[in-house]
mmCIF file of C-alpha atoms in Angstrom:
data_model
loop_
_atom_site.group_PDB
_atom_site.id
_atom_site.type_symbol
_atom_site.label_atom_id
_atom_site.label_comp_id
_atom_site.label_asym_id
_atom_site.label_seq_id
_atom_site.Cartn_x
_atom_site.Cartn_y
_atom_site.Cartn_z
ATOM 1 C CA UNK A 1 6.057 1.683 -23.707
ATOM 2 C CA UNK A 2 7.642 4.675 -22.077
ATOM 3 C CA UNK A 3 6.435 7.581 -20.436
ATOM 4 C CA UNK A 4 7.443 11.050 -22.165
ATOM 5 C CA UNK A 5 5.958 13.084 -19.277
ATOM 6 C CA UNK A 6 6.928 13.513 -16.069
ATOM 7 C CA UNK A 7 4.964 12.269 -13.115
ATOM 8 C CA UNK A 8 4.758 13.908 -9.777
ATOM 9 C CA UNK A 9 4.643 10.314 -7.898
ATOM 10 C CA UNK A 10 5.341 7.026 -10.298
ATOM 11 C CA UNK A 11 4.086 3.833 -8.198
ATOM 12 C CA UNK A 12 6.055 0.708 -8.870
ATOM 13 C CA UNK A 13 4.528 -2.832 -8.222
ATOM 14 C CA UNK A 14 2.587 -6.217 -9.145
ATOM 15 C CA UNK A 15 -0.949 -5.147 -10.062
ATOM 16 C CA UNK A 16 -3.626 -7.507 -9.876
ATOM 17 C CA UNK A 17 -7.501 -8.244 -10.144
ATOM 18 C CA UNK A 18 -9.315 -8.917 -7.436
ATOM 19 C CA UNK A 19 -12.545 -11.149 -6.619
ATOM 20 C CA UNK A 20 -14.380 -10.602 -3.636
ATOM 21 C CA UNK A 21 -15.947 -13.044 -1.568
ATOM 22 C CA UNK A 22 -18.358 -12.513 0.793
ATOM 23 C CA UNK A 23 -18.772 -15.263 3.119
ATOM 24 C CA UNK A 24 -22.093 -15.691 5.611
ATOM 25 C CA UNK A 25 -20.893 -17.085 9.085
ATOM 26 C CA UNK A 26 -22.379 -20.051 9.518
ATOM 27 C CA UNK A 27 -21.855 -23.410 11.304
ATOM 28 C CA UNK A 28 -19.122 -24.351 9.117
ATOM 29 C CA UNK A 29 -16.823 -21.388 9.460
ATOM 30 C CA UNK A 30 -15.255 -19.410 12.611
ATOM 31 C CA UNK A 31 -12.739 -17.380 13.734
ATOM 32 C CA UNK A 32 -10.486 -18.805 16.236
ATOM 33 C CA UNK A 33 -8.424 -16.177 18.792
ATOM 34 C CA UNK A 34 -4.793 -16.786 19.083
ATOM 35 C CA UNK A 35 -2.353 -14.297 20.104
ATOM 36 C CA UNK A 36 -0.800 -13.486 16.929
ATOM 37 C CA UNK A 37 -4.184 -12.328 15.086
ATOM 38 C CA UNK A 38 -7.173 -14.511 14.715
ATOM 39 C CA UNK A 39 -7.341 -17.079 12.360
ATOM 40 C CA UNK A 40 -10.367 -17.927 9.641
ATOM 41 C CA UNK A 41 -11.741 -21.543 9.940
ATOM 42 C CA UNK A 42 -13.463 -23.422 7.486
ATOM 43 C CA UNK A 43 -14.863 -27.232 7.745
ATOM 44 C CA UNK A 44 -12.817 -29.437 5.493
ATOM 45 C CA UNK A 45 -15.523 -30.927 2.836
ATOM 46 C CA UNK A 46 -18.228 -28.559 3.760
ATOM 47 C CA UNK A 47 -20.382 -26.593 0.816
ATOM 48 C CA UNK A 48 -19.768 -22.454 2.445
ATOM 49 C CA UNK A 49 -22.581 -20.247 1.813
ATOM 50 C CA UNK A 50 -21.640 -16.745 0.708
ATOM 51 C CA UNK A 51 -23.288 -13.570 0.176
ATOM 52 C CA UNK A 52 -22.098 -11.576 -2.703
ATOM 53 C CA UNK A 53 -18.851 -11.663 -4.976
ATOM 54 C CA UNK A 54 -17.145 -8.618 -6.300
ATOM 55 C CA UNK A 55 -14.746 -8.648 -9.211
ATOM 56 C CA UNK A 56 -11.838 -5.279 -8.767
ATOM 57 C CA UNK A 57 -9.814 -4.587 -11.421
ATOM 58 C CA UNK A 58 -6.468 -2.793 -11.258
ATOM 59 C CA UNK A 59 -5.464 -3.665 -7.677
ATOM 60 C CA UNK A 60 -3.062 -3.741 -5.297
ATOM 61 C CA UNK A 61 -0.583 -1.973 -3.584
ATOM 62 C CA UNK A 62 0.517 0.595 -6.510
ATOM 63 C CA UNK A 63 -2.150 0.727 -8.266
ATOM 64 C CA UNK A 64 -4.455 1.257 -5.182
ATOM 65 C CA UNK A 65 -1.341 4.521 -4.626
ATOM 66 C CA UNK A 66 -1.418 5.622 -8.067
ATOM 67 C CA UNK A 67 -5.193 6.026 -7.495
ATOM 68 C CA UNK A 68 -5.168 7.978 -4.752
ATOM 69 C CA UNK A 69 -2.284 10.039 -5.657
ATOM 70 C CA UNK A 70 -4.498 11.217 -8.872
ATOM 71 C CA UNK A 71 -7.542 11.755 -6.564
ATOM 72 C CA UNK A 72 -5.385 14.005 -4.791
ATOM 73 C CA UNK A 73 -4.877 16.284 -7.660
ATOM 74 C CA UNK A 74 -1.322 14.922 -8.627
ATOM 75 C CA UNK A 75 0.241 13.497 -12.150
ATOM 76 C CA UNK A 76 0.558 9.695 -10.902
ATOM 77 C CA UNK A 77 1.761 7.053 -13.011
ATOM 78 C CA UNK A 78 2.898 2.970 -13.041
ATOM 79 C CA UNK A 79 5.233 0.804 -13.627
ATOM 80 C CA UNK A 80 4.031 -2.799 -13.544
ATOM 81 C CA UNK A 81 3.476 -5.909 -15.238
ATOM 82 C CA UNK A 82 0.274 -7.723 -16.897
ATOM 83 C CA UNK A 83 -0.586 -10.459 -19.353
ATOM 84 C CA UNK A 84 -1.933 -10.099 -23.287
ATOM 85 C CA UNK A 85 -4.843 -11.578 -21.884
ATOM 86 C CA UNK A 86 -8.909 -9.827 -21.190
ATOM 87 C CA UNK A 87 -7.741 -9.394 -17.317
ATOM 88 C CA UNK A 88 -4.630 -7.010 -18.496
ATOM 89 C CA UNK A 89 -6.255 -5.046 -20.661
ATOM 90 C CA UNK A 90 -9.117 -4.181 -18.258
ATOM 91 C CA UNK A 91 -6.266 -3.152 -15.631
ATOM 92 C CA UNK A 92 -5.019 -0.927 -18.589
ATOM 93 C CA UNK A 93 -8.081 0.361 -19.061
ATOM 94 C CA UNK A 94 -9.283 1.181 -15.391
ATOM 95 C CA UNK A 95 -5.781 2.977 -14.931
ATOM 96 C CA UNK A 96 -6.360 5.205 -18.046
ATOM 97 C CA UNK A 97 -9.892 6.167 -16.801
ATOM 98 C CA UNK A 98 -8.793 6.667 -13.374
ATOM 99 C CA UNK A 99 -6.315 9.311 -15.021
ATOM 100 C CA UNK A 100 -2.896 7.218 -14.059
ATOM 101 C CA UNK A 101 0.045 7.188 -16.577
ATOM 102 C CA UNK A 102 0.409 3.689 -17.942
ATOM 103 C CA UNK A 103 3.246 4.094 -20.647
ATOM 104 C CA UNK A 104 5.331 2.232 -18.110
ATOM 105 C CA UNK A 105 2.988 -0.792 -18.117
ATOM 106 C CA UNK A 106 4.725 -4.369 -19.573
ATOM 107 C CA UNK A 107 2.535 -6.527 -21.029
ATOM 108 C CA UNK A 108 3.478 -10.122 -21.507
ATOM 109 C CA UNK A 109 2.367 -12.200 -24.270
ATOM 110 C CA UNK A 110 2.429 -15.166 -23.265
ATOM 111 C CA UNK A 111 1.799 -14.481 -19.332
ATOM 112 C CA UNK A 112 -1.738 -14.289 -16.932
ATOM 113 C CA UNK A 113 -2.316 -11.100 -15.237
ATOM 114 C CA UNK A 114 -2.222 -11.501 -11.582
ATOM 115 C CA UNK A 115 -5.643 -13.329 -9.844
ATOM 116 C CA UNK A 116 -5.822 -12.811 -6.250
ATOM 117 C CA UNK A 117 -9.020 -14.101 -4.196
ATOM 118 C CA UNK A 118 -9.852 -11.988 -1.057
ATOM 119 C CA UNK A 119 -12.266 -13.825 1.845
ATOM 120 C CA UNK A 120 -14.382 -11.133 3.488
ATOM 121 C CA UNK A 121 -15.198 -12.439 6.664
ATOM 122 C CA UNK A 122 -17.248 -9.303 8.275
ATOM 123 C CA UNK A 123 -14.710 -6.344 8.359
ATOM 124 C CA UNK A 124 -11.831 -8.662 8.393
ATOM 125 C CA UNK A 125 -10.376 -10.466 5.540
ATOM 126 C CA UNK A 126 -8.214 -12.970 4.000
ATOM 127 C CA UNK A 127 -6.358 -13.198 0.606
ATOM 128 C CA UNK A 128 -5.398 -16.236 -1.698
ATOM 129 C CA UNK A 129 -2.382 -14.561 -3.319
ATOM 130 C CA UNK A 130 -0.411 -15.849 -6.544
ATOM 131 C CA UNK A 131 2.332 -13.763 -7.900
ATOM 132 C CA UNK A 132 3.080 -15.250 -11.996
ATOM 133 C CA UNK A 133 6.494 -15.290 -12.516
ATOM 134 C CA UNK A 134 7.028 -12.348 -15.039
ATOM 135 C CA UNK A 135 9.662 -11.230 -17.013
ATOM 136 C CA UNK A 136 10.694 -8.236 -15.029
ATOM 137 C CA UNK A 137 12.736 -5.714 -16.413
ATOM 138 C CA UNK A 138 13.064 -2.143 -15.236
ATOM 139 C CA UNK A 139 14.287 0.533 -18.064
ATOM 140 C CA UNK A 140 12.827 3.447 -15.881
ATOM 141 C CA UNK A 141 11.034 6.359 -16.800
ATOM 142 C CA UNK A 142 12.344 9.622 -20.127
ATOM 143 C CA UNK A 143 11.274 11.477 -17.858
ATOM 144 C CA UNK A 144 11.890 11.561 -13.841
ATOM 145 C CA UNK A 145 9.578 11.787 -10.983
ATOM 146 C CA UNK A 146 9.865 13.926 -8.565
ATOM 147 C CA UNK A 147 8.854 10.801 -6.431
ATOM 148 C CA UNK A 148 9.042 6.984 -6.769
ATOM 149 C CA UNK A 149 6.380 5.298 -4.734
ATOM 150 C CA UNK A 150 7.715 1.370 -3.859
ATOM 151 C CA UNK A 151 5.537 -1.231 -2.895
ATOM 152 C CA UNK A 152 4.766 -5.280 -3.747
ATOM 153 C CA UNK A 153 6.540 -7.615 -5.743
ATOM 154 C CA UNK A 154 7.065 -11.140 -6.499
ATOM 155 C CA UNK A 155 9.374 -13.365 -5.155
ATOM 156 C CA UNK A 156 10.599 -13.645 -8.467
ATOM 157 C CA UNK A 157 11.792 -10.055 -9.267
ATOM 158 C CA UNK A 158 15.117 -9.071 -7.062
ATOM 159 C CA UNK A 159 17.103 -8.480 -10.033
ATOM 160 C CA UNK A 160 14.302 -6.101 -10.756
ATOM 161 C CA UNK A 161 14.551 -4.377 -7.474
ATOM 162 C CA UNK A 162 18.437 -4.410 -8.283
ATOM 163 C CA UNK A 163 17.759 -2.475 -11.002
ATOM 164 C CA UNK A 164 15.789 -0.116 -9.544
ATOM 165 C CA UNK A 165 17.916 0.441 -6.349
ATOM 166 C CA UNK A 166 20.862 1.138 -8.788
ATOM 167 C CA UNK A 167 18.507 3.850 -11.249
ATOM 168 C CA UNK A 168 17.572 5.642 -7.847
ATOM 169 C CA UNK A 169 21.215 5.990 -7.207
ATOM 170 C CA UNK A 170 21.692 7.494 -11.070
ATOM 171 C CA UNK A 171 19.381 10.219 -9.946
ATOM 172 C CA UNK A 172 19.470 11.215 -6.516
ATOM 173 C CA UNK A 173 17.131 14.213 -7.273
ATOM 174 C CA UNK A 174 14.006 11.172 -7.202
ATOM 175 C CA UNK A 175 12.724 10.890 -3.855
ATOM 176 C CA UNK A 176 11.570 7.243 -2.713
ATOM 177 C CA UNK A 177 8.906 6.597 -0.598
ATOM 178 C CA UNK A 178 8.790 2.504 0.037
ATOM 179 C CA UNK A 179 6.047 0.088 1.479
ATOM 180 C CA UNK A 180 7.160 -3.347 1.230
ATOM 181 C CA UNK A 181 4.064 -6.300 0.253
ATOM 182 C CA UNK A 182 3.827 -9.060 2.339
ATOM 183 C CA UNK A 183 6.263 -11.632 -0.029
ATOM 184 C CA UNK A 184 8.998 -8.700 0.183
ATOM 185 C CA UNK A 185 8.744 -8.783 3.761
ATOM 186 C CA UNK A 186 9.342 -12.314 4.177
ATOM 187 C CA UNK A 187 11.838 -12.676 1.854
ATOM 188 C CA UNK A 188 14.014 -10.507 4.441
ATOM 189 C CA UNK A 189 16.057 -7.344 4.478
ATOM 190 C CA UNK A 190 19.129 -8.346 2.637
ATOM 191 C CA UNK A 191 17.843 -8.669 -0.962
ATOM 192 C CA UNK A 192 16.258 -4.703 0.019
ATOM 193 C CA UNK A 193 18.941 -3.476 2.094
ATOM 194 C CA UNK A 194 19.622 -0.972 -1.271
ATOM 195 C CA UNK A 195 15.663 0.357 -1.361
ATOM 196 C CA UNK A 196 15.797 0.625 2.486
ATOM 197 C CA UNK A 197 19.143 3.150 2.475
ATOM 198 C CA UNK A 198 17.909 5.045 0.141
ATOM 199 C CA UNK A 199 14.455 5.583 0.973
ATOM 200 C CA UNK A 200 12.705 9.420 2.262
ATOM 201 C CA UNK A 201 10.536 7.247 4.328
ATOM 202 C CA UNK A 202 9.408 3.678 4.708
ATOM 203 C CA UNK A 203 5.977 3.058 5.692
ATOM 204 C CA UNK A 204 4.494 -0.986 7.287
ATOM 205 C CA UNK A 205 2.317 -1.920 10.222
ATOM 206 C CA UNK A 206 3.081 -2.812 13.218
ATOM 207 C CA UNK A 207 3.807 -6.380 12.710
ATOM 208 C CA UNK A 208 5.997 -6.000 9.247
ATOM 209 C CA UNK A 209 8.014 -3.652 11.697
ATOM 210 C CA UNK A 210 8.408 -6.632 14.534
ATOM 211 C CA UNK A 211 9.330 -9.383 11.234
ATOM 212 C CA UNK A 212 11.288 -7.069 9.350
ATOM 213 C CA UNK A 213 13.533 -5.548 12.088
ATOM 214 C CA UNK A 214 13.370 -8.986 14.646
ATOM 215 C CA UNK A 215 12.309 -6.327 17.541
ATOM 216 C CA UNK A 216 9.788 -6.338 19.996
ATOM 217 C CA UNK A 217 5.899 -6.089 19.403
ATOM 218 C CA UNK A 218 5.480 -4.127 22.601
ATOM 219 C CA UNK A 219 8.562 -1.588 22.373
ATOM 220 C CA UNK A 220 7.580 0.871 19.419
ATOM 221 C CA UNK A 221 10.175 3.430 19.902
ATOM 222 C CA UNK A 222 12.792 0.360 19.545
ATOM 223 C CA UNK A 223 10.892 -0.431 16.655
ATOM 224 C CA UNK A 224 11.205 3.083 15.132
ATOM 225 C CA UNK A 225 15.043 2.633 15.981
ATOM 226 C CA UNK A 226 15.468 -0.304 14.526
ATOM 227 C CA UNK A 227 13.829 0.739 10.570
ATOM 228 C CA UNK A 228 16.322 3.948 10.913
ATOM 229 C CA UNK A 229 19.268 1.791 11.196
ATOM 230 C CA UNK A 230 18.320 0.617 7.621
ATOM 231 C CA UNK A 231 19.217 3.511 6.427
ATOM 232 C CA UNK A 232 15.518 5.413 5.855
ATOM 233 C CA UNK A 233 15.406 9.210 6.662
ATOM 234 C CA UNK A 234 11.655 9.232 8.297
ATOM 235 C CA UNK A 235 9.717 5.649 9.113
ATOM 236 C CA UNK A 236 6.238 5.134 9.623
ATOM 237 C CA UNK A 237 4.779 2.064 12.262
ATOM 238 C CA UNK A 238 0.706 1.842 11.437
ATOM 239 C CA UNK A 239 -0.957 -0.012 14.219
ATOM 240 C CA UNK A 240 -4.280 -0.442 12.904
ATOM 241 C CA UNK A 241 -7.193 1.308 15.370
ATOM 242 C CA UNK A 242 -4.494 2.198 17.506
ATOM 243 C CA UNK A 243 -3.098 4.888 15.244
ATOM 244 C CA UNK A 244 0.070 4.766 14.010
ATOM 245 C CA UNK A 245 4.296 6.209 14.987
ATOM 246 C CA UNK A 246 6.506 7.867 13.145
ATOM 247 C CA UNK A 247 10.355 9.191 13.520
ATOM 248 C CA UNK A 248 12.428 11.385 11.222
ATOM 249 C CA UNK A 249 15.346 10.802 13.150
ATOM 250 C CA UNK A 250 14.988 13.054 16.058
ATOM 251 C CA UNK A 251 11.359 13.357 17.027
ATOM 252 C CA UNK A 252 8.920 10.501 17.863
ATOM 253 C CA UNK A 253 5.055 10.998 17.317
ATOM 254 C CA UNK A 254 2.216 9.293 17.775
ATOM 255 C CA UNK A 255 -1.027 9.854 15.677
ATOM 256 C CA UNK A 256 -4.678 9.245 17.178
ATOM 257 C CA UNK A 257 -6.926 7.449 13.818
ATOM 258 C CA UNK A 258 -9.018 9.911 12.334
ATOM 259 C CA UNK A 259 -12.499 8.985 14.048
ATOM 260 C CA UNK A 260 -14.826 6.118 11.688
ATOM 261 C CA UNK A 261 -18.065 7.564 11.120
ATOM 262 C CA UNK A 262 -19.538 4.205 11.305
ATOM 263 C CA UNK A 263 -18.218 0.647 12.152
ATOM 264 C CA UNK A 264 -15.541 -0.755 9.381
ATOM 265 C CA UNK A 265 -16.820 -2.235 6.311
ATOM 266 C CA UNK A 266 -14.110 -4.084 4.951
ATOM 267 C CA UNK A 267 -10.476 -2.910 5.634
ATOM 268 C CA UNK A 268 -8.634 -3.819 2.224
ATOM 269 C CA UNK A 269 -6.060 -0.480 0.952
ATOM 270 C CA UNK A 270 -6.664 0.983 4.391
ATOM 271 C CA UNK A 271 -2.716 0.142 4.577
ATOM 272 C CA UNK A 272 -2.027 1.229 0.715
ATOM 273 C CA UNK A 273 -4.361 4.539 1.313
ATOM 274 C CA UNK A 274 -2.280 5.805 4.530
ATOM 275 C CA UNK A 275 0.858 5.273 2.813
ATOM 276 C CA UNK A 276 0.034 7.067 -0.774
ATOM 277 C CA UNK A 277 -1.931 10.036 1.035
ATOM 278 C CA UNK A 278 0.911 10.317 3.264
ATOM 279 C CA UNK A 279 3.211 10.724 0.382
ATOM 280 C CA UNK A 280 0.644 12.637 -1.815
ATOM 281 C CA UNK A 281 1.089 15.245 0.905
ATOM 282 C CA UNK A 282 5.150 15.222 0.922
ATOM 283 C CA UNK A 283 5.124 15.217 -2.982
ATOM 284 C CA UNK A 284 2.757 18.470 -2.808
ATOM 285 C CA UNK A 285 4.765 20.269 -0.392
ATOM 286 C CA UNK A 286 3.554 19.790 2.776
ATOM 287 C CA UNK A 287 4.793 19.423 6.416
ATOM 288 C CA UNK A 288 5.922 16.372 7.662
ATOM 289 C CA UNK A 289 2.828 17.083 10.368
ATOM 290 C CA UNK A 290 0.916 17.551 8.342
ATOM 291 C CA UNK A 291 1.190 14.862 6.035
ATOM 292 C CA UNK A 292 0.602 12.443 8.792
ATOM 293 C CA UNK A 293 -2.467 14.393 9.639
ATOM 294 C CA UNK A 294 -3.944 13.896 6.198
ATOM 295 C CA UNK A 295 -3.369 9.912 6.095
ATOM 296 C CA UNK A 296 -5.551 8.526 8.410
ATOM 297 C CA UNK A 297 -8.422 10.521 6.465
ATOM 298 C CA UNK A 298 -8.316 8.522 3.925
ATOM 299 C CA UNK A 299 -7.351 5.481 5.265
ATOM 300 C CA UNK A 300 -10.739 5.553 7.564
ATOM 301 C CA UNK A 301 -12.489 6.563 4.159
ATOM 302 C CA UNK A 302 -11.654 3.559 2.637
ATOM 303 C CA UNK A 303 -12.359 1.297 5.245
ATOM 304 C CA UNK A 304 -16.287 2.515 5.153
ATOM 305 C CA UNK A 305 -16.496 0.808 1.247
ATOM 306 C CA UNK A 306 -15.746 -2.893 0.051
ATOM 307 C CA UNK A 307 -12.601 -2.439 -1.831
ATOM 308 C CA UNK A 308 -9.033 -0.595 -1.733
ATOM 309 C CA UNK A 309 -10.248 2.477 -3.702
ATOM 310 C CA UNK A 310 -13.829 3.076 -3.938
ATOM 311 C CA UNK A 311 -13.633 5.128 -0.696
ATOM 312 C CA UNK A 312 -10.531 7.285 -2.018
ATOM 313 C CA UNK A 313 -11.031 11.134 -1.256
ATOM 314 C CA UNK A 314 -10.439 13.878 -3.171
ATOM 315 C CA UNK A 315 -8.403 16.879 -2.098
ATOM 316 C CA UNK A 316 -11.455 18.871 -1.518
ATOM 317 C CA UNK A 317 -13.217 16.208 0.771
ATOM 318 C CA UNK A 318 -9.778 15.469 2.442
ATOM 319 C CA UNK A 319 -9.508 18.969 3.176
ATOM 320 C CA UNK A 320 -12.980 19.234 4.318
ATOM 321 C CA UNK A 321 -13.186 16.283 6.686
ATOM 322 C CA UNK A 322 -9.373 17.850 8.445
ATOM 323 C CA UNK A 323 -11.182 21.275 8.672
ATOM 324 C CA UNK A 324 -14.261 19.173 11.283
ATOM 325 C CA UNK A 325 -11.128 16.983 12.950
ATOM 326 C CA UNK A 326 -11.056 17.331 16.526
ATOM 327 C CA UNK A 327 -8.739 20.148 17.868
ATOM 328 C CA UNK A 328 -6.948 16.498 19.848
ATOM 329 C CA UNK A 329 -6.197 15.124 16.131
ATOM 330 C CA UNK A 330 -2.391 16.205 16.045
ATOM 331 C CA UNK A 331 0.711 14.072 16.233
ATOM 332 C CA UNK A 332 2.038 13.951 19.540
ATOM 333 C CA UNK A 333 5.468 12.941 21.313
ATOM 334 C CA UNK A 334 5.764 9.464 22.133
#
């Protein structure tokens, strides 16, 4: 399957199904503090009470982008992989209605479509994550992007990423905007050392920034530093509540979040929401400013629904909630 016309923004990653579970604190779970994030406890043996379950198809990093890049009011497509099985062809499905391109999708015959489980645990959550161990094969796009959107992959695909790295260098005119998944990230920078030189901007919290780069939690600007000697032209450091940083090489800013209306619901594709919007912006011709004005809009949008794309804005209500932003809700020098 191949896609005849051109996308403003094709997102390229694993694409999964998510189920929701909502667990009730009780006497048999906790959280426990530690100084690296707290952790979720359960009682070995015990029976857990939850609340609620909720079943997501055509999730994950990409497709969560792909989403909100059509939201936005652009031409967003895919290029991922599922399995011949009920699973894929819901993801399929949920894509088309959603208005994404899927004439890049590969579908596997004899393969599962991704499963992951996610533990909501009040606003916080965890997820049980299994990447299948597909075929990958990148062929690319008939007709280019103006932008390729990067994010999670299997362990399993660096020849995959090879091939991509070395398309992107067959056509310099495709812009790449790239926000590694957690299983990129700890499979280190060498195997991406390709994506990271010739990526427009790379986009990961705080804490990617401090594994990817070996640098120092504290020290942001070092940080910042450290992603441009990868080779990126702009980098983005979220931070969570704290707002995030960004550099293009000569200028340091820090962004304030865009204010919550009310306290967090669930955070899952807060992460995936900044990035895309921020690149939504970029691919429809706006500022650097101003793009990192727009994607803590819909980041905090997100975060007031269960899941990584019911909360998605429009470009209207984008626009609308930046027109009531605070006159202090402007990047800054840091």
């Amino acid at each position: 399957m191949t896609s005849v016309r051109p996308c403003d923004v094709l997102c390229v990653g694993d694409v999964v199904t998510d189920t929701a579970i909502d667990l009730i604190p009780s006497d048999s779970t906790t959280t426990l503090p530690d100084e690296d994030g707290d952790w979720l406890a359960m009682r070995l043996g015990a029976k857990l009470p939850f609340a609620d379950l909720k079943i997501f198809d055509a999730v994950g990093n990409a497709a969560n982008a792909a989403v909100a890049c059509t939201r936005l009011g652009l031409r967003a497509g895919i290029a991922t992989d599922v399995g011949k099985d009920d699973a894929g062809q819901r993801i399929i499905a949920r894509l088309d209605e959603q208005g994404v391109d899927v004439g890049l999708v590969h579908v596997h015959p004899d393969q599962q479509t991704n499963h992951h489980f996610v533990l909501r645990y009040g606003a916080e959550r965890t997820i049980l994550v299994r990447h299948h161990e597909f075929d990958y094969r990148w062929s690319g796009p008939t007709a280019l992007p103006r932008w390729v959107y990067f994010s999670s992959l299997s362990e399993h695909a660096g020849a995959y990423q090879h091939a991509l790295a070395a398309w992107l260098d067959d056509h310099p005119e495709v812009r790449l905007a790239f926000s590694p998944g957690t299983l990129q990230i700890a499979g280190g920078v060498a195997p991406l050392r390709a994506i990271y030189r010739r990526s427009d901007v790379v986009i990961m919290n705080r804490e990617e920034a401090v594994t990817v780069t070996g640098g120092d939690h504290a020290d942001v600007p070092d940080l910042l530093r450290r992603l441009h000697d990868l080779g990126p032209t702009r980098v983005v450091v979220t931070d969570g509540p704290a707002g995030a940083y960004a550099s293009d090489g000569d200028e340091h800013l820090r962004l304030p979040p865009y204010p919550d209306p009310a306290p967090p619901v669930e955070r899952t594709g807060a992460g995936d929401a900044f990035a895309s919007t921020l690149v939504a912006a970029l691919a429809r011709g706006e500022t650097w400013r101003t793009a990192l004005r727009w994607a803590p809009v819909n980041s905090m949008s997100v975060v007031q629904q269960v899941g990584g794309q019911s909360g998605l804005l429009t470009l209207v209500e984008l626009k609308h909630l930046l027109s009531r932003a605070d006159e202090r809700y402007e990047p800054t020098p840091s």
